[in-house]
Amino acid sequence: MNVLRPTLLTLACLLALPSHADDLPSLGDASSAIVSPQQEHQLGRAWLSLLRGNVSQLSDPQLKDYVESSVYKLAETSQLQDRRLEFILINSPDLNAFAAPGGIVGVNGGLFLNAQTEGEYASVLAHELAHLSQRHFARGVEAQQRMQLPMMAALLAGIVVAAAGAGDAGIAAIAGTQAAAIQEQRRFSRQNEQEADRIGILNLEKAGYDPRNMPTMFERLMRQYRFDAKPPEFLLTHPVTESRIADTRNRAEQAPTGGTEDSARYQLMRARVQLFYEGTPGLAAKRFRALLDENPKLDAARYGLALAQIKGGQLNEARENLKPLLAKAPNDITYNLTQIDLDITNNRLADAQQRVDRMRQLYPGNYPLRQVAADLLLKQNKPAEAEKSLEALVKNRPDDPDVWYDLAEARGLSGNTIGLHQARAEFFALTGDFDQALQQLDYAKRRAGNNFQLASRIDARQRELLEQQRMVKEMMR
């Protein structure tokens, strides 16, 4: 696996550099001549389907919503010009994050475990977005005498799969392109790392964060993993050295003080991830109780304890721990979503519905809230209403396989068999199983019978999926 060390962390090629950037190398159109932005976008979505089909993912809507909103906040002040981003949360406690060609942003659960504050978390992602905006991978490809698109696509597809942990498939894909010999050349150069640090620090400041979070994160990671025989992938591809820490510290200290270092919401999301990777709810509850004993005012620990108690079936205890949190912040969406979850678990569906209705007046577009509203309708044996709710949600999140999966379930329960097969087709396409997707559309078309308009729409979608499948197969040749 040594040949695969670069992984997705070393792949970055999104769009040209803005003309107003200071003292950065001139890219001209050379990188775009190799792979156009639209090709990057299409290939990126195909790579993402491969990745989804080969990794375990975190499907928690609240975590997904947090990652998406926090990265978009950074993207707004970054030098990215094409901000059509797609996200994947990988179920791994290892420290890793990446931003891949075509605007694909991936975050391991382990990033939350290692980044102790929101500022530290943001510093990692600001660095990755800087690799994208400076098109470091595309510039490396240009230096390699303009590698042809099919070979690059196949190479990157193999690295995507390998980075996800499916080593055999990734190695086979890379070997098939005869590209193993150039893998070490894909590692970011020291110059590119310095540039990404510098641009990332500027982005952190513009986004309202204290850029000192970046050297602080680097310093702690160096101490934490200094003597590890096998440090996390992020540190293998982004080595943290004394000189790098000093350079980022010097640059960050030039910024004015007062930027954001942490937020309550980040600590709540971090508690959710910490619970997920604990061995049992009991162990998690013990750890959160210990934190509360040290600091009774630590809301994130009380929140984590309530989550652990819900997961462990201690529903009355969870209710008591949520009371002071809701009393302090009665409209907080995170606390209210947890209370809704508790009421559903306790079969207090009327109470859950009442709270959902109140929260939807306050947060009408909130994705996790819309998701739990649909789940509650299913619990109340209202599949037709749940279907309608999820159809509205999928219009906002057409590339989210989790929503398509839930929509398929709702359609099946409501008796919409054609819609069931169509939703399953979208789920399978987004997770890289095009054969299954096409088969589901065949099932839908057979049931469409003499409905010519519906059959025509299904035919058109089949043609689109066949083209996507062809693109993916080109990558894997």
XYZ file of C-alpha atoms in Angstrom, residues 20-255:
236
model
C -6.780 39.267 -8.227
C -4.766 36.782 -6.144
C -1.519 38.140 -4.793
C 1.931 36.879 -5.793
C 0.708 33.459 -6.951
C 1.984 31.601 -9.996
C 0.226 32.346 -13.265
C -1.726 29.344 -14.474
C -3.151 30.703 -17.689
C -5.345 28.161 -19.477
C -2.852 25.301 -19.517
C -4.562 23.247 -16.817
C -7.999 23.798 -18.319
C -6.672 22.581 -21.666
C -5.997 19.201 -20.075
C -9.324 18.837 -18.259
C -12.082 21.423 -18.634
C -14.061 22.531 -15.570
C -17.150 20.758 -16.895
C -15.175 17.545 -17.418
C -13.878 17.855 -13.874
C -17.439 18.272 -12.626
C -18.713 15.206 -14.489
C -15.730 13.061 -13.594
C -15.936 14.160 -9.975
C -19.516 12.922 -9.701
C -18.505 9.612 -11.262
C -15.573 9.283 -8.824
C -17.940 10.034 -5.960
C -20.248 7.212 -6.993
C -17.262 4.855 -6.950
C -16.289 6.065 -3.518
C -19.788 5.726 -2.090
C -19.948 2.176 -3.349
C -16.712 1.221 -1.585
C -16.827 2.867 1.840
C -18.985 2.839 4.930
C -20.511 6.258 5.474
C -21.954 8.350 8.285
C -25.556 9.024 7.301
C -26.458 11.208 10.295
C -28.382 14.176 8.804
C -27.167 16.565 11.520
C -23.513 15.760 10.857
C -24.038 16.013 7.116
C -25.760 19.367 7.498
C -22.966 20.680 9.717
C -20.192 19.636 7.324
C -22.014 21.066 4.319
C -22.811 24.412 5.929
C -19.322 24.824 7.412
C -17.553 24.027 4.132
C -19.835 26.341 2.155
C -19.015 29.086 4.659
C -15.319 28.587 3.886
C -15.956 28.250 0.146
C -17.725 31.625 0.029
C -14.541 33.413 1.072
C -12.149 31.081 -0.757
C -10.713 31.428 -4.252
C -12.934 28.664 -5.644
C -14.927 29.894 -8.602
C -17.067 26.796 -9.185
C -18.757 26.070 -5.882
C -20.874 23.128 -6.961
C -19.681 20.951 -4.124
C -20.687 17.431 -3.155
C -19.934 15.850 0.201
C -19.236 12.461 1.698
C -18.790 11.620 5.375
C -16.689 8.516 5.746
C -17.245 6.173 8.675
C -13.690 6.015 9.956
C -12.167 7.164 13.261
C -8.883 7.905 11.462
C -7.861 11.505 10.895
C -8.480 12.399 7.255
C -10.197 14.924 5.010
C -9.914 15.598 1.298
C -11.106 17.800 -1.513
C -10.963 15.991 -4.862
C -11.306 17.112 -8.496
C -14.797 18.201 -9.425
C -15.589 19.721 -6.036
C -15.843 16.520 -4.001
C -15.270 17.153 -0.293
C -14.784 14.228 2.043
C -14.497 14.195 5.817
C -13.677 11.239 8.047
C -15.421 10.977 11.387
C -11.923 11.021 12.832
C -11.503 14.681 11.929
C -14.045 15.552 14.630
C -12.221 13.319 17.092
C -8.878 15.022 16.436
C -9.924 18.660 15.922
C -10.774 19.895 19.401
C -12.348 23.170 18.253
C -14.274 24.399 15.251
C -11.322 26.583 14.311
C -9.030 23.552 14.137
C -11.602 21.659 12.072
C -11.991 24.654 9.730
C -8.217 25.003 9.342
C -7.961 21.495 7.859
C -10.753 22.112 5.376
C -9.483 25.587 4.472
C -6.145 23.969 3.607
C -7.865 21.364 1.411
C -9.977 23.982 -0.371
C -6.775 25.920 -1.041
C -5.321 22.897 -2.847
C -8.440 22.954 -5.023
C -8.418 26.660 -5.763
C -4.729 26.577 -6.701
C -5.256 23.490 -8.918
C -2.165 21.792 -7.524
C -2.945 18.426 -9.042
C -3.674 19.902 -12.466
C -0.411 21.810 -12.346
C 1.402 18.591 -11.476
C -0.259 16.862 -14.419
C 0.841 19.701 -16.694
C 4.400 19.198 -15.506
C 4.105 15.531 -16.472
C 3.785 16.405 -20.161
C 0.020 16.632 -20.320
C -1.215 13.228 -19.261
C -4.221 12.295 -21.398
C -7.680 12.508 -19.835
C -8.585 8.784 -19.936
C -5.372 7.785 -18.175
C -5.774 10.501 -15.562
C -9.403 9.541 -14.986
C -8.479 5.891 -14.505
C -5.587 6.780 -12.235
C -7.711 9.007 -10.027
C -10.539 6.492 -9.896
C -8.122 3.876 -8.613
C -6.771 6.207 -5.985
C -10.304 7.079 -4.884
C -11.094 3.433 -4.263
C -7.764 2.743 -2.609
C -8.048 5.783 -0.358
C -11.431 4.518 0.763
C -9.845 1.368 2.114
C -10.717 -1.016 -0.717
C -7.042 -1.588 -1.388
C -7.235 -4.512 -3.787
C -9.670 -2.790 -6.130
C -7.671 0.407 -6.024
C -4.381 -1.315 -6.726
C -5.899 -3.198 -9.631
C -7.257 -0.001 -11.146
C -3.951 1.783 -10.845
C -2.016 -1.155 -12.213
C -4.407 -1.252 -15.153
C -3.340 2.252 -16.127
C 0.353 1.386 -15.754
C 0.592 4.462 -13.567
C 2.097 3.038 -10.384
C 5.516 4.431 -11.241
C 4.346 8.021 -11.048
C 2.381 7.771 -7.807
C 5.046 9.302 -5.633
C 5.095 12.295 -7.981
C 1.479 12.991 -7.032
C 2.483 13.865 -3.496
C 2.126 17.561 -2.955
C 5.431 19.373 -3.135
C 6.662 21.392 -0.196
C 5.950 24.528 -2.217
C 2.343 23.474 -2.796
C 1.908 22.683 0.890
C 3.205 26.114 1.850
C 0.942 27.738 -0.708
C -2.103 25.817 0.558
C -1.233 26.804 4.142
C -0.897 30.443 3.155
C -4.115 30.556 1.133
C -5.894 28.575 3.855
C -4.823 31.084 6.518
C -6.177 33.951 4.395
C -9.416 32.049 3.883
C -9.795 31.369 7.616
C -9.446 35.063 8.384
C -11.933 36.074 5.678
C -14.429 33.465 6.922
C -14.274 34.945 10.425
C -12.014 32.375 12.087
C -8.839 33.055 14.018
C -6.117 31.773 11.629
C -3.990 30.855 14.653
C -6.125 27.727 14.774
C -4.058 26.245 11.929
C -0.633 26.215 13.651
C -2.348 25.193 16.909
C -3.835 22.150 15.161
C -0.486 21.280 13.564
C 1.364 21.592 16.877
C -1.010 19.277 18.701
C -1.001 16.697 15.904
C 2.788 16.665 15.947
C 2.814 16.025 19.699
C 0.032 13.461 19.496
C 1.495 11.336 16.691
C 5.203 12.069 17.081
C 6.107 8.517 18.091
C 3.463 6.565 16.147
C 4.915 3.942 13.815
C 2.007 4.521 11.442
C 0.583 8.043 11.720
C -2.810 8.854 10.163
C -3.061 9.240 6.399
C -3.443 13.000 6.675
C -0.006 13.321 8.244
C 1.577 10.964 5.713
C 0.459 13.142 2.832
C 0.671 16.455 4.673
C 3.780 16.070 6.868
C 3.813 18.410 9.854
C 7.325 19.729 10.414
C 8.781 22.287 12.802
C 9.432 24.653 9.887
C 5.869 24.304 8.618
C 4.480 25.048 12.064
C 6.760 28.052 12.415
C 5.779 29.376 8.997
C 2.029 29.064 9.638
C 2.453 30.550 13.111
C 4.324 33.561 11.738
C 1.721 34.165 9.043
C -1.217 33.686 11.402
C 0.202 36.093 13.986
C 0.044 38.876 11.399
C -3.765 38.660 11.413
